[in-house]
XYZ file of C-alpha atoms in Angstrom:
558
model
C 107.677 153.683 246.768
C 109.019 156.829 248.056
C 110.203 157.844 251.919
C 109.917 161.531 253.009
C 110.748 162.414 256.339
C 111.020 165.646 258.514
C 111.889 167.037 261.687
C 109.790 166.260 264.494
C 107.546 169.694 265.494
C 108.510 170.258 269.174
C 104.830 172.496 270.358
C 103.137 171.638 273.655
C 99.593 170.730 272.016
C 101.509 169.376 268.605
C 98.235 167.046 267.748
C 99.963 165.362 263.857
C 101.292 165.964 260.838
C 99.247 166.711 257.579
C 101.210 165.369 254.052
C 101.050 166.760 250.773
C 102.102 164.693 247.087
C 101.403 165.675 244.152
C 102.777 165.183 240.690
C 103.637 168.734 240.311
C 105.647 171.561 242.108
C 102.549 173.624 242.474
C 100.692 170.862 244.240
C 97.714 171.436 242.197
C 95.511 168.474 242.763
C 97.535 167.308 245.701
C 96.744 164.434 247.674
C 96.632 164.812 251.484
C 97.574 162.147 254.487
C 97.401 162.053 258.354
C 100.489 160.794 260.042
C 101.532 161.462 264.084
C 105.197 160.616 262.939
C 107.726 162.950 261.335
C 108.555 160.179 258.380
C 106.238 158.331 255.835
C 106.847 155.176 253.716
C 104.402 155.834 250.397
C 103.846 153.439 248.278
C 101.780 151.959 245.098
C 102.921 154.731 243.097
C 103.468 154.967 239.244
C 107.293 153.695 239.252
C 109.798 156.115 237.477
C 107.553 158.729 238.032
C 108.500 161.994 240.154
C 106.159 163.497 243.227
C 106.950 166.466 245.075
C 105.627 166.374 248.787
C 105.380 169.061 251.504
C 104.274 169.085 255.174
C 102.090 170.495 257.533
C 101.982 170.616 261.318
C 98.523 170.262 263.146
C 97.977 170.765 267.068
C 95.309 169.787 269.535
C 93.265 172.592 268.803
C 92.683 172.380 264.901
C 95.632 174.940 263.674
C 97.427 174.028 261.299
C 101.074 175.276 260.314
C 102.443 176.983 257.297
C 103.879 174.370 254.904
C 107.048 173.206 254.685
C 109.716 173.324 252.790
C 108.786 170.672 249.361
C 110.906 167.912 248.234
C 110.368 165.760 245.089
C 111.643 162.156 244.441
C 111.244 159.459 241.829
C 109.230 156.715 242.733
C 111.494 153.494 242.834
C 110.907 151.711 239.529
C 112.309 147.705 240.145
C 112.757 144.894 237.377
C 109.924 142.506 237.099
C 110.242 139.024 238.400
C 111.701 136.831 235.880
C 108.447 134.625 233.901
C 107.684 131.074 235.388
C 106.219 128.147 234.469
C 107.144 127.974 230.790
C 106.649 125.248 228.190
C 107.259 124.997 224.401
C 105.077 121.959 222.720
C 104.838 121.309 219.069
C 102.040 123.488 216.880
C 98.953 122.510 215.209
C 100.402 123.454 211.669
C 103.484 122.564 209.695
C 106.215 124.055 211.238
C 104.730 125.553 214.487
C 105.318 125.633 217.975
C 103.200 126.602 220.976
C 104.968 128.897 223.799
C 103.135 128.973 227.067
C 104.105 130.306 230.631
C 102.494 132.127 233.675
C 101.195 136.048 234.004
C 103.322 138.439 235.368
C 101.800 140.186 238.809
C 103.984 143.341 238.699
C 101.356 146.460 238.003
C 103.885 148.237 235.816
C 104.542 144.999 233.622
C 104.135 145.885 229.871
C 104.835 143.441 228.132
C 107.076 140.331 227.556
C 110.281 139.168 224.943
C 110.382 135.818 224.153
C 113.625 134.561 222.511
C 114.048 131.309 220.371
C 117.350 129.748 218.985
C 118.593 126.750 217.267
C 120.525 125.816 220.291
C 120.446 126.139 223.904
C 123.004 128.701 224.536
C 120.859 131.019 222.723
C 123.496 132.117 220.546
C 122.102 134.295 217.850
C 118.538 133.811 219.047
C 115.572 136.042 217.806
C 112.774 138.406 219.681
C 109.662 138.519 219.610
C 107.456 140.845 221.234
C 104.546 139.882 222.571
C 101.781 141.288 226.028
C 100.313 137.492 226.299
C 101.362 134.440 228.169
C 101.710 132.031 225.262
C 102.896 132.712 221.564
C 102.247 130.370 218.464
C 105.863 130.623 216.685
C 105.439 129.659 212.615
C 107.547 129.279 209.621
C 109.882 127.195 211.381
C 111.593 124.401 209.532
C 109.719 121.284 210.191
C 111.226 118.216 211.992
C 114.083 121.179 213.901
C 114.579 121.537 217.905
C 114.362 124.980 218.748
C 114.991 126.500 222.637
C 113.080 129.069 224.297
C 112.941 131.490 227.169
C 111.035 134.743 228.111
C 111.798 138.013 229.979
C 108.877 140.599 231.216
C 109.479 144.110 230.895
C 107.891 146.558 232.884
C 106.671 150.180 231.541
C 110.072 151.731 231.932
C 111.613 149.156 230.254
C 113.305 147.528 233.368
C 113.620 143.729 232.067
C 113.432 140.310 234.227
C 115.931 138.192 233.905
C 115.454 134.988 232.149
C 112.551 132.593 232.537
C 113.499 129.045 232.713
C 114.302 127.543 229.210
C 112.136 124.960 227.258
C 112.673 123.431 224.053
C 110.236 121.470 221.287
C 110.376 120.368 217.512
C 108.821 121.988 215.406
C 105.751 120.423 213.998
C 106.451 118.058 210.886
C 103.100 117.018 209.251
C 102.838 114.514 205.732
C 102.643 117.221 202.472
C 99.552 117.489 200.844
C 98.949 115.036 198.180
C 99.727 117.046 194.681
C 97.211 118.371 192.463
C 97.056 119.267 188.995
C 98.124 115.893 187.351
C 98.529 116.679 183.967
C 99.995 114.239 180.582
C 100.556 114.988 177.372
C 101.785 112.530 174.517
C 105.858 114.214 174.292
C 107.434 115.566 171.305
C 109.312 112.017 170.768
C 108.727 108.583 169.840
C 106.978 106.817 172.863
C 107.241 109.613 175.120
C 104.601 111.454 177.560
C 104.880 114.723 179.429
C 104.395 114.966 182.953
C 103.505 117.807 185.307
C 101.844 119.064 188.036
C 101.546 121.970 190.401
C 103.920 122.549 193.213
C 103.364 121.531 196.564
C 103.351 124.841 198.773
C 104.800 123.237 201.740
C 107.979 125.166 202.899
C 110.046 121.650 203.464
C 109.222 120.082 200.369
C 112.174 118.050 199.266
C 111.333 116.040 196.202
C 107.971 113.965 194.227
C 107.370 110.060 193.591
C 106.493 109.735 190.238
C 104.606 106.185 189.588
C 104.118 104.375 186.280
C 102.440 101.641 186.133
C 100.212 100.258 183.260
C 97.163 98.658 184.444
C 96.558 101.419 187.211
C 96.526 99.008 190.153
C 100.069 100.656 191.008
C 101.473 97.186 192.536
C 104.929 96.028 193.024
C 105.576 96.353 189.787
C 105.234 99.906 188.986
C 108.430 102.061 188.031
C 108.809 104.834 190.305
C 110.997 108.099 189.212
C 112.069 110.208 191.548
C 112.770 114.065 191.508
C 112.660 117.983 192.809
C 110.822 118.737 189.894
C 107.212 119.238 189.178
C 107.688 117.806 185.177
C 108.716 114.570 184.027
C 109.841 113.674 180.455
C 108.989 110.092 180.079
C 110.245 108.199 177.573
C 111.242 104.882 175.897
C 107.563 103.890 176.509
C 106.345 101.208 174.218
C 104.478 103.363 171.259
C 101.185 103.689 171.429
C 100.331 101.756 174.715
C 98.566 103.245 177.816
C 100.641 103.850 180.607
C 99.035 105.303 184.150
C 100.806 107.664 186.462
C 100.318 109.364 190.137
C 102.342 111.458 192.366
C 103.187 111.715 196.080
C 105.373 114.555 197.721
C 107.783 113.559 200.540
C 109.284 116.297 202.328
C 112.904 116.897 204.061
C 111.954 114.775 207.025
C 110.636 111.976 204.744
C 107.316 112.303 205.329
C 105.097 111.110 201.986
C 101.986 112.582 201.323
C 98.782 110.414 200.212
C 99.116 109.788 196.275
C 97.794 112.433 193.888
C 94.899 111.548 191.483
C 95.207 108.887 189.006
C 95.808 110.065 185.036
C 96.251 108.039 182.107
C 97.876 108.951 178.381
C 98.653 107.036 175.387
C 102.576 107.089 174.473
C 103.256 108.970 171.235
C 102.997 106.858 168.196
C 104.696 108.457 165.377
C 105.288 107.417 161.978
C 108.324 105.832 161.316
C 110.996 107.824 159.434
C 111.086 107.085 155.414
C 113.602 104.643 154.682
C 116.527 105.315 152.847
C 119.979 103.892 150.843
C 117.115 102.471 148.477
C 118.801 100.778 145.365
C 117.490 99.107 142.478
C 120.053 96.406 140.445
C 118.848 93.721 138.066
C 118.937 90.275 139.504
C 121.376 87.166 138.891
C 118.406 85.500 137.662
C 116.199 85.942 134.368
C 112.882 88.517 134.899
C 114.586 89.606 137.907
C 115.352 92.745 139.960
C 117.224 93.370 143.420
C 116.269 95.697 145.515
C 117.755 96.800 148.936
C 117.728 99.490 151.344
C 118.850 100.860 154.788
C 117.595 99.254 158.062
C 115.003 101.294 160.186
C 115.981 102.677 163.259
C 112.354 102.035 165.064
C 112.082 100.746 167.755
C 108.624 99.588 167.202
C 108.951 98.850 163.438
C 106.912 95.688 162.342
C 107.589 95.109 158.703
C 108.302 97.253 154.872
C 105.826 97.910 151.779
C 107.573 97.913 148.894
C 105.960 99.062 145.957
C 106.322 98.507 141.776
C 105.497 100.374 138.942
C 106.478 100.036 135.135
C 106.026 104.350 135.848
C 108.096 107.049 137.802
C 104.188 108.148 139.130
C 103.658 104.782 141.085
C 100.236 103.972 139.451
C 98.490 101.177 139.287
C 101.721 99.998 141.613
C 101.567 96.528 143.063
C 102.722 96.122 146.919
C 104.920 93.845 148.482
C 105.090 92.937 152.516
C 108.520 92.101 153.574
C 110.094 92.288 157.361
C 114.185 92.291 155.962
C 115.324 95.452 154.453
C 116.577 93.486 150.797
C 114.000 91.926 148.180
C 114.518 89.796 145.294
C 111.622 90.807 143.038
C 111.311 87.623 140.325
C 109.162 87.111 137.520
C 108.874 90.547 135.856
C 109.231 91.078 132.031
C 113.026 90.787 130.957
C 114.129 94.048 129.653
C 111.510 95.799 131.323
C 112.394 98.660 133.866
C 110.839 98.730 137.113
C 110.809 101.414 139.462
C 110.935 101.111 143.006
C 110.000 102.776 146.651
C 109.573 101.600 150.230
C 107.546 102.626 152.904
C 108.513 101.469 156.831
C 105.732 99.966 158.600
C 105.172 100.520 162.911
C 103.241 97.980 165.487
C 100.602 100.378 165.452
C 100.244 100.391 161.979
C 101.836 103.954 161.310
C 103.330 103.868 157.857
C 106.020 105.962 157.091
C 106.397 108.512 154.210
C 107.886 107.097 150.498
C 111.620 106.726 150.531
C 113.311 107.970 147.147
C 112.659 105.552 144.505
C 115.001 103.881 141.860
C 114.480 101.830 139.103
C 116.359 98.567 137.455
C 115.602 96.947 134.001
C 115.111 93.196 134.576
C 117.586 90.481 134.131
C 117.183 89.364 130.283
C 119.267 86.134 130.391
C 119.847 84.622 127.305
C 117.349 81.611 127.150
C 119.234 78.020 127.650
C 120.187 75.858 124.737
C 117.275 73.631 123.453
C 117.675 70.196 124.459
C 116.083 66.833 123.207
C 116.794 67.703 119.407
C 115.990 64.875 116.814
C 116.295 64.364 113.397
C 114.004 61.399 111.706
C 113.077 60.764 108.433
C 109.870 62.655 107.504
C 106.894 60.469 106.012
C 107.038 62.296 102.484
C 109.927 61.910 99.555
C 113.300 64.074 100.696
C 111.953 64.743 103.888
C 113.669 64.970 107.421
C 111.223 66.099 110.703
C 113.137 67.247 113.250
C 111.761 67.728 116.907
C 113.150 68.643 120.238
C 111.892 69.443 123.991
C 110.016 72.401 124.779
C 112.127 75.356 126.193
C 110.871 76.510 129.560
C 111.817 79.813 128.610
C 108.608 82.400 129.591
C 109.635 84.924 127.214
C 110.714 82.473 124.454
C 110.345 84.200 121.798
C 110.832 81.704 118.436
C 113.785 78.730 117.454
C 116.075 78.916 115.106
C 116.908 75.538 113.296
C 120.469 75.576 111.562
C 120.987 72.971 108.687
C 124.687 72.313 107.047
C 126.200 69.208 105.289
C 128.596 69.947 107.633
C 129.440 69.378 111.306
C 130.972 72.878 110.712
C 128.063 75.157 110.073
C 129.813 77.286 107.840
C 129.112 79.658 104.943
C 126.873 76.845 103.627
C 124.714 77.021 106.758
C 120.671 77.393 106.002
C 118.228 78.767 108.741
C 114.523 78.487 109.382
C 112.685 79.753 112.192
C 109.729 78.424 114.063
C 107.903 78.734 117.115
C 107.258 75.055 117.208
C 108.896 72.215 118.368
C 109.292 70.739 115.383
C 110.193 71.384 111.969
C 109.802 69.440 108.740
C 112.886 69.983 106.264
C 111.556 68.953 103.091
C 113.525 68.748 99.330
C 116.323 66.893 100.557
C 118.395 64.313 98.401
C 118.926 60.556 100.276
C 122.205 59.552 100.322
C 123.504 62.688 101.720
C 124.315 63.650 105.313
C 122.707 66.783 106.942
C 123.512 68.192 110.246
C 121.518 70.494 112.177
C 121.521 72.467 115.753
C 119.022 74.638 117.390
C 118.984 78.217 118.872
C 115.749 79.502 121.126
C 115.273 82.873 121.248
C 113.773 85.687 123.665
C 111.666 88.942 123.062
C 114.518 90.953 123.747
C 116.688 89.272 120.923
C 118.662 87.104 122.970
C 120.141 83.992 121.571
C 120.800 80.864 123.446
C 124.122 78.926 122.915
C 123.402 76.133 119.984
C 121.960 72.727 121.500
C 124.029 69.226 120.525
C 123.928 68.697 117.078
C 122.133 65.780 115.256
C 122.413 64.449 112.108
C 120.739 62.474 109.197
C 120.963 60.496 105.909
C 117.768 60.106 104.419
C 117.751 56.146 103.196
C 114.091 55.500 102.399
C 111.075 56.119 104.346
C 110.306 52.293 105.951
C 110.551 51.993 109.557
C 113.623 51.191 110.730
C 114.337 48.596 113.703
C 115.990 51.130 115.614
C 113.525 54.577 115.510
C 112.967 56.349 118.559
C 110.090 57.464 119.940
C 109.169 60.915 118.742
C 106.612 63.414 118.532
C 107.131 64.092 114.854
C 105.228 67.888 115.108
C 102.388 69.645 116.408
C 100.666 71.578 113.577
C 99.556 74.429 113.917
C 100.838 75.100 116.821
C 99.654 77.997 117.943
C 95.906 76.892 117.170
C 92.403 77.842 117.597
C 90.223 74.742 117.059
C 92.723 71.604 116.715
C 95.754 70.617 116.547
C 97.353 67.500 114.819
C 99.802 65.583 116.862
C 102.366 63.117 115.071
C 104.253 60.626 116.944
C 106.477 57.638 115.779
C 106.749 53.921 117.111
C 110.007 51.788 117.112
C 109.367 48.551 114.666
C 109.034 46.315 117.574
C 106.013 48.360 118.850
C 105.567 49.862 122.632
C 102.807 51.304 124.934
C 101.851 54.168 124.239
C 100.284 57.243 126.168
C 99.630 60.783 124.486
C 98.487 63.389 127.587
C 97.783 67.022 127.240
C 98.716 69.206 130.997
C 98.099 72.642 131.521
C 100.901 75.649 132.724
C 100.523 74.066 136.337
C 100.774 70.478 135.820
C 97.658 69.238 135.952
C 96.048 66.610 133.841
C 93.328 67.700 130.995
C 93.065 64.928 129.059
C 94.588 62.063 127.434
C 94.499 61.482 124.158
C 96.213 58.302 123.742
C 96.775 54.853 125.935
C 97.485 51.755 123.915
C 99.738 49.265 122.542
C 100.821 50.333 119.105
C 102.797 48.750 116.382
C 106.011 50.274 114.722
C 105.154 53.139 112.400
C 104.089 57.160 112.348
C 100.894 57.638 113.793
C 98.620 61.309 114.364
C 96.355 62.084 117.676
C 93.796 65.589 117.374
C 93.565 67.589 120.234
C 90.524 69.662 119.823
C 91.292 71.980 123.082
C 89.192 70.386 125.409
C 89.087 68.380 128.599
C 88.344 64.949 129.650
C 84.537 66.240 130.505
C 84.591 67.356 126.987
C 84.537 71.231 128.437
C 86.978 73.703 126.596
C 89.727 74.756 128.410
C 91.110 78.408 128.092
C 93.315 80.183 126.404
C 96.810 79.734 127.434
C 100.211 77.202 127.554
C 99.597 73.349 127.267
C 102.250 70.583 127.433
C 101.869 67.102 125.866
C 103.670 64.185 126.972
C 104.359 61.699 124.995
C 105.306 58.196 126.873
C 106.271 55.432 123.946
C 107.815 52.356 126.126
C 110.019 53.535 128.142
C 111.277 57.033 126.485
C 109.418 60.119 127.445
C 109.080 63.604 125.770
C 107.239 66.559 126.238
C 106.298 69.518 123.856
C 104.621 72.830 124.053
C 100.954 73.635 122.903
C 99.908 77.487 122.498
C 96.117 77.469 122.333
C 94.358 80.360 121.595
C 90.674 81.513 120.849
C-alpha cells in the first residue's frame, strides 16, 4: 500500500479529483482514479516497488486542471505470516522423513526455508530451500530424532518468523538380505573362504555369518560375527561339507532376511611328508627298527611304510601302521634294508615320501645246540651222535668238535654237517671221547658250544640203560626218501615216529607201536597220510620212545 494526499481545491463548481500512478516519472502508461477527497489509500501493489503519482482537479463542468506537483513512494513491503500447521512423520525409505505444513496466502510469498537439527534448540541446524508445502528430507541416519520448523519468505526477501516446531525419527527399515554368497576351499588345511557383496545401506553396522552342516541352520549352527564382507574359516574338519548364509543387521539392530544358502567342501590337503626317519638294526635276529617324527595333522589316520633291498624302492613291500615307530622282524640277517614313510589323512590323502634310511638286519649269533648225544653206533669203532634241531632260520651248517679231552685242545678234530646227526666212525673201545657242538649262520656266525657229552665205546649190545634216540636222518637234505634210525632202551617202550611240517601240522606218522630194546630204521618217502606228496620245504620228526621226546629237522627237496 501507498497513501498520497493533497490539498483540498477550494473552486465554486470543484466537481473531484482525477489520480495518476505509474511506475515511472514520466507517467507513461499511467493508471488513472476518481476520488471527491484530497487523500487516497492504494493498495494491492507490487511491495518494495516505487510509484510516482500526480493529481488533477475536475469541476462541475468537465475541466480539468493542470497536474500537480508528482510524488513517488515505495509500496510497503511486510514479512509474511509465519507457516502453520506443520508436521514431520517418518519417510517411506531408509532414513527419510516427510515435512508437511499449510500454504502461505501472502501474494508476494516466494518461497519457504525449512530448518532441521539434531535437537530442539536448533543449534547448528541446516536449510533447505524449498516453494512447496511439504519436503521429503533423505540421507538421514536411521533410527535418529530430528526437529523441524519453517519460515516463508516473500519476494523481497522479508522472512516470517518461525512456524511451530515438529519433530520425527527418521525411518529405520531391516537391510536387504546380502547377495553374492560366494566359498572357496582356503589356502589352509580345513579352511573355506567366505565373501559377499556389501550391503549399500548407509547404517550398516556388521553381518551374521552362519555355519551349519546339514543346511537346516538350527540351534546348532555356529554363528560368526563381523563388519566385514569376507570370512576366513577355518579348523573345519577336512574334507567335510559345511553350509553357510548371511544376514546384515544394521546400527539400530535391525536383521535383514538371510542371504542365499551356499555349500563348499573344506580343503583336504595332503599331509606333510614325515620326517626324523631312522633306520637301526633290531635287538632281535632278522630284525630292523625303524622310527620317525609324529605328524602334526590334525586329520591324520595312519603311516605306509615301505621296504626295499634297493635305494629305488622297487618291487617295495608296504606296511600299515598308526604309531610313528616299527619293529620290522623276519628279514634276512645281514641284509640291508632301506626305508621310507608316507603319512596317511581321513580322506585318504597320502603324503609325499619322507627321506629314507637304511639298516642291515640283526645277525645274532644262532643259540647253542641243545639235546646233544653220543651212543654207540651199530658198526665196529663207531659212535652216532645226535642232538635237537636248531630253530635257527638262517642256520647255516653244525660243527661237531671231538677231543679225548674235556679240554678241546690242540688235539681237537672237527666235522661239519647240516644234519642232526653225525656218525664218528674208526674209533678204538676202551677210550673216552668227548665232543660239543657249534650251529652256524649264513653270515658266519658261530653259536657258543652246547654241553658236552662223552663216550667209551664198550661193545655194540644194547645196554640196560640207552636212551631213546634218533640215531640219524640220512640224507638229509633228500629228494625221494629218507632213512630214519632210532634206538630203544633194553626194556622196550611205545613208540611213535611223526613227520610235521614248518607250521605244526601233522603229515604223517610213520611209526606207533610197542618195540623191544634195540636200533631200529623208519623211510619217509615225502608224502602224506593220503599218500599225496607234500612240497618242497622244512619238516620236523618227532620221535616219542616211552616217555622221552625228541625232535629233528627234515630238508626235503625236489
Amino acid at each position: 500500500e501507498i497513501d498520497v494526499d493533497w490539498d483540498d481545491n477550494g473552486e465554486g463548481d470543484f466537481d473531484h479529483y482525477r489520480l495518476e500512478r505509474a511506475d515511472n516519472a514520466s507517467f507513461t502508461g499511467a493508471s488513472s482514479f476518481t476520488t471527491t477527497s484530497s487523500d487516497y489509500a492504494d493498495s494491492g501493489l507490487t511491495p518494495g516497488e516505487e510509484y510516482h503519482y500526480r493529481v488533477f482537479a475536475v469541476d462541475a463542468g468537465g475541466n480539468e486542471s493542470s497536474a500537480s506537483g508528482s510524488d513517488s513512494a515505495v509500496a510497503t513491503d511486510l514479512p509474511p505470516a509465519a507457516p502453520t500447521g506443520l508436521g514431520a512423520t517418518p519417510g517411506a525409505g531408509e532414513g527419510e522423513i516427510d515435512v508437511d505444513w499449510d500454504d502461505n496466502t501472502e501474494p508476494d510469498f516466494d518461497h519457504y526455508r525449512l530448518e532441521r537439527a539434531d535437537n530442539a534448540s536448533f543449534t547448528g541446524a541446516s536449510s533447505f530451500t524449498t516453494t512447496s508445502s511439504d519436503y521429503a528430507d533423505s540421507g538421514l541416519t536411521p533410527g535418529q530424532t530430528y526437529h523441524y520448523r519453517a519460515f516463508a519468505v516473500d519476494a523481497g526477501g522479508n522472512e516470517s518468523t518461525a512456524s511451530g516446531s515438529d519433530s520425527a525419527v527418521a525411518t529405520d527399515l531391516p537391510p536387504a538380505a546380502p547377495t553374492g554368497l560366494t566359498l572357496v576351499p582356503g589356502p589352509g588345511e580345513g579352511e573355506i573362504e567366505v565373501s559377499w557383496d556389501a550391503n549399500s545401506e548407509a547404517d550398516i553396522d556388521r553381518y551374521r555369518l552362519e555355519r551349519d552342516t546339514d543346511g537346516g541352520f538350527g540351534p546348532g549352527s555356529d554363528p560368526f560375527e563381523q563388519p566385514a564382507t569376507h570370512f576366513a574359516d577355518s579348523g573345519l574338519t577336512p574334507g567335510e561339507e559345511y553350509f553357510y548364509r548371511v544376514i546384515a543387521i544394521d546400527a539400530g539392530g535391525n536383521w535383514s532376511a538371510p542371504s542365499t544358502v551356499e555349500s563348499a567342501i573344506a580343503l583336504d590337503l595332503a599331509p606333510a611328508a614325515p620326517s626324523g626317519l631312522t633306520a637301526v638294526p633290531g635287538a632281535g635276529e632278522g630284525e630292523i627298527d625303524v622310527d620317525w617324527d609324529d605328524s602334526t595333522e590334525g586329520d591324520f589316520d595312519h603311516y605306509r611304510l615301505e621296504r626295499a633291498d634297493n635305494p629305488s624302492f622297487t618291487g617295495a613291500s608296504s606296511f600299515t601302521t598308526a604309531s610313528s615307530d616299527y619293529a620290522d622282524s623276519g628279514l634276512t640277517p645281514g641284509e640291508e634294508y632301506h626305508y621310507r614313510v608316507f603319512a596317511v589323512d581321513g580322506g585318504g590323502n597320502e603324503s609325499g615320501a619322507s627321506d629314507a634310511d637304511s639298516a642291515i638286519a640283526t645277525d645274532a649269533a644262532p643259540a647253542a645246540p641243545t639235546g646233544l648225544m653220543a651212543e654207540e653206533g651199530t658198526g665196529e669203532g663207531e659212535i652216532l651222535l645226535t642232538w635237537n634241531a636248531s630253530m635257527e632260520f638262517d642256520l647255516d651248517r653244525y660243527v661237531l668238535e671231538r677231543d679225548t679231552s674235556d679240554v678241546f685242545g690242540a688235539g681237537t678234530t672237527s666235522f661239519e654237517t647240516t644234519d642232526e646227526s653225525y656218525l664218528d666212525s674208526g674209533l678204538d673201545t676202551g677210550v673216552a671221547y668227548y665232543y660239543r657242538l657249534f650251529a652256524v649262520d649264513v653270515g658266519g656266525n658261530q653259536s657258543a658250544p652246547s654241553d658236552t657229552v662223552d663216550l667209551t665205546l664198550e661193545g655194540t649190545d644194547v645196554p640196560e640203560d640207552l636212551v631213546a634216540a634218533v640215531s640219524f636222518i640220512r640224507p638229509n637234505p633228500f629228494a625221494d626218501r629218507a632213512s630214519i634210525a632210532y634206538s630203544v632202551p633194553a626194556g622196550g617202550a611205545h613208540v611213535t615216529l611223526r613227520i610235521y611240517d614248518i607250521r605244526g601240522r601233522l603229515v604223517r606218522t610213520l611209526v606207533d607201536d610197542q618195540s623191544t630194546g634195540g636200533v631200529y630204521e623208519a623211510v619217509w618217502h615225502g608224502r602224506d597220510s593220503g599218500g599225496r606228496e607234500v612240497a618242497s620245504g622244512i619238516y620236523f620228526c618227532r620221535a616219542e620212545v616211552g616217555e622221552v621226546s625228541e625232535i629233528r629237522k627234515l630238508v626235503l627237496i625236489r
